[in-house]
């Protein structure tokens, strides 16, 4: 597909041909940039799937779609799936990542949920995770240093019961970030959101870095454990959950409706 700007949906088998000498041809070759390949339940390939677009028009995107649950092995990136610049989770289904990769694989979640039990399933830490209408679910303890961007359609981090997810990179964007699940979320990097921070019922959120948000709405357990001993929260603080200051001095300069 060489025209660029194409979207291909695959829910069946796409097979490359065999040469007279038995060499397997690629199943899909993209060029021209701005192409998206959407993998739907039932997809399959005989031959590699290759993007040759490089950075032209932002490169090509490999997307996981559909309304049913499934899984995907990021370990196939660089072998069966080559050269893609972006990775996306679309639609309402839940997809569990089952392998890891050292490649830089910037993921954008616009629908449903992407489930991980290891941050390396999202690729090298240089790859930004973007939440823009979908959720990242963590099924085990994870530690991540990658940047998290929150789009205008908002984003969710769902932390499984009995687990701890630690994000030490910056979290920023135009939307609101919601924590769901009953696990513990540690936000140890700077948080700079135009929208709100929402802590769900039964959830625990530890905040260690500077925070800028329109409001912090707490229905769970909110703990301020700042690395800077003098911590100022200018955001509106609301909710029915508990609030603790584990260390240092905290100054509330915004509206407090507790």
Short mmCIF file of C-alpha atoms in Angstrom, two decimals:
data_model
loop_
_atom_site.label_atom_id
_atom_site.label_comp_id
_atom_site.label_asym_id
_atom_site.label_seq_id
_atom_site.Cartn_x
_atom_site.Cartn_y
_atom_site.Cartn_z
CA UNK A 1 0.00 0.00 0.00
CA UNK A 2 1.98 2.96 -1.24
CA UNK A 3 -0.49 5.82 -1.50
CA UNK A 4 -0.19 6.89 2.14
CA UNK A 5 -3.03 7.81 4.47
CA UNK A 6 -4.68 4.38 4.10
CA UNK A 7 -6.46 2.42 6.85
CA UNK A 8 -6.56 -1.37 6.58
CA UNK A 9 -8.75 -3.51 8.86
CA UNK A 10 -7.83 -7.18 9.17
CA UNK A 11 -10.03 -9.81 10.82
CA UNK A 12 -8.91 -12.73 8.66
CA UNK A 13 -5.80 -14.08 6.98
CA UNK A 14 -3.59 -11.95 4.77
CA UNK A 15 -0.90 -14.05 3.10
CA UNK A 16 2.11 -13.07 1.07
CA UNK A 17 3.06 -15.31 -1.81
CA UNK A 18 5.96 -17.71 -2.17
CA UNK A 19 8.67 -17.27 -4.76
CA UNK A 20 9.70 -20.15 -7.00
CA UNK A 21 12.57 -20.77 -4.60
CA UNK A 22 10.24 -20.88 -1.59
CA UNK A 23 10.97 -17.41 -0.20
CA UNK A 24 8.02 -16.01 1.76
CA UNK A 25 6.88 -12.55 0.65
CA UNK A 26 5.61 -9.96 3.11
CA UNK A 27 1.92 -10.08 3.91
CA UNK A 28 1.63 -6.28 4.07
CA UNK A 29 4.01 -3.52 2.97
CA UNK A 30 3.22 0.10 3.78
CA UNK A 31 4.85 3.20 2.36
CA UNK A 32 3.90 6.84 1.94
CA UNK A 33 3.24 7.42 5.66
CA UNK A 34 0.07 8.12 7.60
CA UNK A 35 -1.18 4.55 7.20
CA UNK A 36 -2.97 2.57 9.94
CA UNK A 37 -3.29 -1.18 10.21
CA UNK A 38 -6.08 -2.21 12.59
CA UNK A 39 -5.86 -5.74 13.97
CA UNK A 40 -9.32 -7.12 14.74
CA UNK A 41 -10.22 -10.44 16.43
CA UNK A 42 -9.44 -13.31 14.05
CA UNK A 43 -6.57 -11.54 12.28
CA UNK A 44 -3.64 -13.50 10.91
CA UNK A 45 -0.71 -13.07 8.55
CA UNK A 46 1.50 -15.34 6.52
CA UNK A 47 4.61 -13.27 6.00
CA UNK A 48 5.82 -10.17 7.79
CA UNK A 49 3.95 -6.89 8.15
CA UNK A 50 6.33 -4.07 7.23
CA UNK A 51 6.15 -0.30 7.36
CA UNK A 52 8.66 1.34 5.04
CA UNK A 53 7.34 4.86 5.61
CA UNK A 54 9.89 5.93 8.20
CA UNK A 55 8.87 9.33 9.54
CA UNK A 56 6.96 10.43 6.43
CA UNK A 57 3.64 12.01 7.48
CA UNK A 58 4.28 10.81 11.02
CA UNK A 59 4.98 7.24 9.97
CA UNK A 60 2.50 4.37 10.20
CA UNK A 61 0.38 3.12 13.12
CA UNK A 62 -0.27 -0.44 14.27
CA UNK A 63 -3.62 -0.48 16.10
CA UNK A 64 -5.49 -3.05 18.17
CA UNK A 65 -9.25 -2.79 17.65
CA UNK A 66 -12.55 -4.54 18.21
CA UNK A 67 -15.19 -4.82 20.91
CA UNK A 68 -14.18 -8.24 22.24
CA UNK A 69 -11.26 -9.10 24.52
CA UNK A 70 -8.00 -10.47 23.21
CA UNK A 71 -4.24 -10.40 23.57
CA UNK A 72 -1.20 -9.18 21.68
CA UNK A 73 2.49 -10.05 22.03
CA UNK A 74 4.74 -6.96 21.79
CA UNK A 75 7.66 -9.37 21.39
CA UNK A 76 6.55 -9.63 17.75
CA UNK A 77 7.41 -5.98 17.19
CA UNK A 78 10.61 -5.80 15.17
CA UNK A 79 10.11 -9.28 13.69
CA UNK A 80 6.58 -10.03 12.50
CA UNK A 81 5.66 -6.32 12.69
CA UNK A 82 8.42 -4.02 11.47
CA UNK A 83 8.96 -0.30 11.17
CA UNK A 84 5.80 1.13 12.73
CA UNK A 85 6.15 4.55 14.36
CA UNK A 86 3.04 4.54 16.56
CA UNK A 87 0.88 1.98 18.38
CA UNK A 88 -2.75 2.38 19.37
CA UNK A 89 -5.55 0.71 21.29
CA UNK A 90 -8.95 1.50 19.76
CA UNK A 91 -12.59 0.56 20.40
CA UNK A 92 -14.22 -0.87 23.54
CA UNK A 93 -12.48 -4.23 23.95
CA UNK A 94 -9.78 -5.13 26.45
CA UNK A 95 -6.42 -6.29 25.09
CA UNK A 96 -3.81 -7.93 27.33
CA UNK A 97 -0.17 -7.53 26.35
CA UNK A 98 1.62 -10.85 26.81
CA UNK A 99 5.27 -10.16 25.96
CA UNK A 100 7.88 -7.42 26.21
CA UNK A 101 9.94 -5.43 23.76
CA UNK A 102 12.99 -3.16 24.00
CA UNK A 103 11.79 -1.12 21.01
CA UNK A 104 10.44 2.40 21.42
CA UNK A 105 6.69 1.89 21.03
CA UNK A 106 4.64 4.99 21.84
CA UNK A 107 1.14 3.76 22.74
CA UNK A 108 -2.08 5.78 22.52
CA UNK A 109 -5.20 4.35 24.19
CA UNK A 110 -8.40 5.91 22.86
CA UNK A 111 -10.89 3.21 23.81
CA UNK A 112 -11.33 0.16 26.01
CA UNK A 113 -8.35 -0.98 28.03
CA UNK A 114 -4.80 -2.15 27.57
CA UNK A 115 -3.66 -4.56 30.31
CA UNK A 116 -0.02 -4.97 31.39
CA UNK A 117 1.86 -6.73 34.16
CA UNK A 118 5.27 -5.29 33.21
CA UNK A 119 6.09 -1.76 32.01
CA UNK A 120 8.43 -3.29 29.38
CA UNK A 121 5.31 -4.50 27.58
CA UNK A 122 4.86 -0.86 26.59
CA UNK A 123 8.39 -0.81 25.16
CA UNK A 124 11.40 1.32 26.04
CA UNK A 125 10.79 4.12 28.53
CA UNK A 126 11.44 6.74 25.82
CA UNK A 127 8.02 5.89 24.38
CA UNK A 128 5.26 8.15 25.71
CA UNK A 129 2.00 6.58 26.90
CA UNK A 130 -1.01 8.66 25.82
CA UNK A 131 -4.40 8.20 27.48
CA UNK A 132 -7.16 9.81 25.45
CA UNK A 133 -10.47 8.13 26.18
CA UNK A 134 -9.17 4.71 27.26
CA UNK A 135 -7.55 3.00 30.23
CA UNK A 136 -4.28 1.37 31.14
CA UNK A 137 -4.86 -1.52 33.55
CA UNK A 138 -1.99 -2.86 35.63
CA UNK A 139 -2.35 -6.46 36.78
CA UNK A 140 0.86 -6.65 38.85
CA UNK A 141 3.36 -4.37 40.55
CA UNK A 142 4.98 -2.10 37.98
CA UNK A 143 7.51 0.72 37.95
CA UNK A 144 7.49 3.14 35.02
CA UNK A 145 9.61 6.19 34.24
CA UNK A 146 7.95 7.03 30.91
CA UNK A 147 6.03 10.23 30.27
CA UNK A 148 2.24 9.96 30.37
CA UNK A 149 0.14 12.35 28.28
CA UNK A 150 -3.57 12.80 29.00
CA UNK A 151 -5.67 13.99 26.07
CA UNK A 152 -8.87 16.01 26.05
CA UNK A 153 -10.95 12.80 26.07
CA UNK A 154 -9.41 12.03 29.50
CA UNK A 155 -7.67 8.90 30.71
CA UNK A 156 -7.80 6.20 33.36
CA UNK A 157 -5.22 4.20 35.29
CA UNK A 158 -6.85 1.07 36.72
CA UNK A 159 -4.64 -0.48 39.40
CA UNK A 160 -5.44 -4.05 40.43
CA UNK A 161 -6.20 -4.91 44.04
CA UNK A 162 -3.14 -5.70 46.13
CA UNK A 163 -0.71 -4.19 43.62
CA UNK A 164 1.35 -1.00 43.41
CA UNK A 165 1.99 0.99 40.24
CA UNK A 166 4.67 3.67 40.39
CA UNK A 167 4.99 6.37 37.72
CA UNK A 168 8.03 8.62 38.13
CA UNK A 169 7.83 10.43 34.80
CA UNK A 170 5.94 13.62 34.05
CA UNK A 171 2.17 13.42 33.58
CA UNK A 172 0.66 16.27 31.59
CA UNK A 173 -2.06 17.18 29.15
CA UNK A 174 -5.39 18.84 28.58
CA UNK A 175 -7.64 16.19 30.12
CA UNK A 176 -8.48 14.65 33.49
CA UNK A 177 -6.78 11.59 34.99
CA UNK A 178 -8.85 9.07 36.95
CA UNK A 179 -7.57 6.27 39.15
CA UNK A 180 -9.78 3.19 39.30
CA UNK A 181 -9.32 -0.18 41.01
CA UNK A 182 -8.37 -0.73 44.64
CA UNK A 183 -4.60 -0.86 44.23
CA UNK A 184 -2.04 1.83 45.05
CA UNK A 185 -0.87 4.41 42.52
CA UNK A 186 2.32 6.34 43.20
CA UNK A 187 2.70 9.54 41.18
CA UNK A 188 6.29 10.59 41.82
CA UNK A 189 6.83 12.85 38.81
CA UNK A 190 5.43 16.31 38.17
CA UNK A 191 1.72 16.35 37.29
CA UNK A 192 0.49 19.22 35.12
CA UNK A 193 -3.10 18.78 33.92
CA UNK A 194 -5.68 21.25 32.66
CA UNK A 195 -8.37 18.87 33.92
CA UNK A 196 -8.84 17.11 37.25
CA UNK A 197 -7.24 14.31 39.20
CA UNK A 198 -9.88 11.81 40.37
CA UNK A 199 -9.22 9.15 43.00
CA UNK A 200 -11.85 6.41 42.91
CA UNK A 201 -13.53 4.63 45.79
CA UNK A 202 -11.19 2.09 47.38
CA UNK A 203 -8.13 3.45 45.57
CA UNK A 204 -4.97 4.81 47.18
CA UNK A 205 -2.95 7.54 45.51
CA UNK A 206 0.43 8.73 46.77
CA UNK A 207 1.58 12.07 45.36
CA UNK A 208 5.28 12.87 45.60
CA UNK A 209 5.86 15.51 42.96
CA UNK A 210 4.51 18.95 42.17
CA UNK A 211 0.85 18.99 41.14
CA UNK A 212 -1.07 21.39 38.92
CA UNK A 213 -4.69 20.46 38.16
CA UNK A 214 -8.06 22.16 38.12
CA UNK A 215 -9.18 20.02 41.07
CA UNK A 216 -8.25 16.94 43.03
CA UNK A 217 -11.43 14.94 43.68
CA UNK A 218 -10.86 12.22 46.25
CA UNK A 219 -13.22 9.34 46.97
CA UNK A 220 -10.45 7.02 48.18
CA UNK A 221 -7.24 7.53 50.14
CA UNK A 222 -5.02 10.45 49.10
CA UNK A 223 -1.53 10.65 50.59
CA UNK A 224 0.83 13.57 50.03
CA UNK A 225 4.41 12.40 50.46
CA UNK A 226 6.34 15.20 48.78
CA UNK A 227 10.00 15.02 47.89
CA UNK A 228 10.09 18.78 48.56
CA UNK A 229 9.49 19.29 52.28
CA UNK A 230 7.47 22.44 51.54
CA UNK A 231 4.58 21.43 49.28
CA UNK A 232 1.87 23.76 47.99
CA UNK A 233 -1.39 22.58 46.43
CA UNK A 234 -3.19 25.36 44.58
CA UNK A 235 -5.84 23.06 43.09
CA UNK A 236 -9.34 22.75 44.51
CA UNK A 237 -9.45 19.80 46.91
CA UNK A 238 -12.78 17.99 47.18
CA UNK A 239 -14.23 14.64 48.13
CA UNK A 240 -15.25 12.26 50.88
CA UNK A 241 -12.06 10.17 51.09
CA UNK A 242 -9.17 10.43 53.50
CA UNK A 243 -6.27 12.86 53.10
CA UNK A 244 -2.91 12.37 54.80
CA UNK A 245 0.39 14.25 54.73
CA UNK A 246 3.12 11.66 55.23
CA UNK A 247 6.03 14.10 55.42
CA UNK A 248 6.92 17.76 55.13
CA UNK A 249 4.65 20.77 55.31
CA UNK A 250 1.67 21.08 53.00
CA UNK A 251 0.03 24.38 52.17
CA UNK A 252 -3.45 24.51 50.66
CA UNK A 253 -3.89 27.71 48.67
CA UNK A 254 -6.86 26.58 46.60
CA UNK A 255 -10.46 26.00 47.61
CA UNK A 256 -10.91 23.14 50.08
CA UNK A 257 -14.46 21.74 50.30
CA UNK A 258 -13.74 19.01 52.85
#
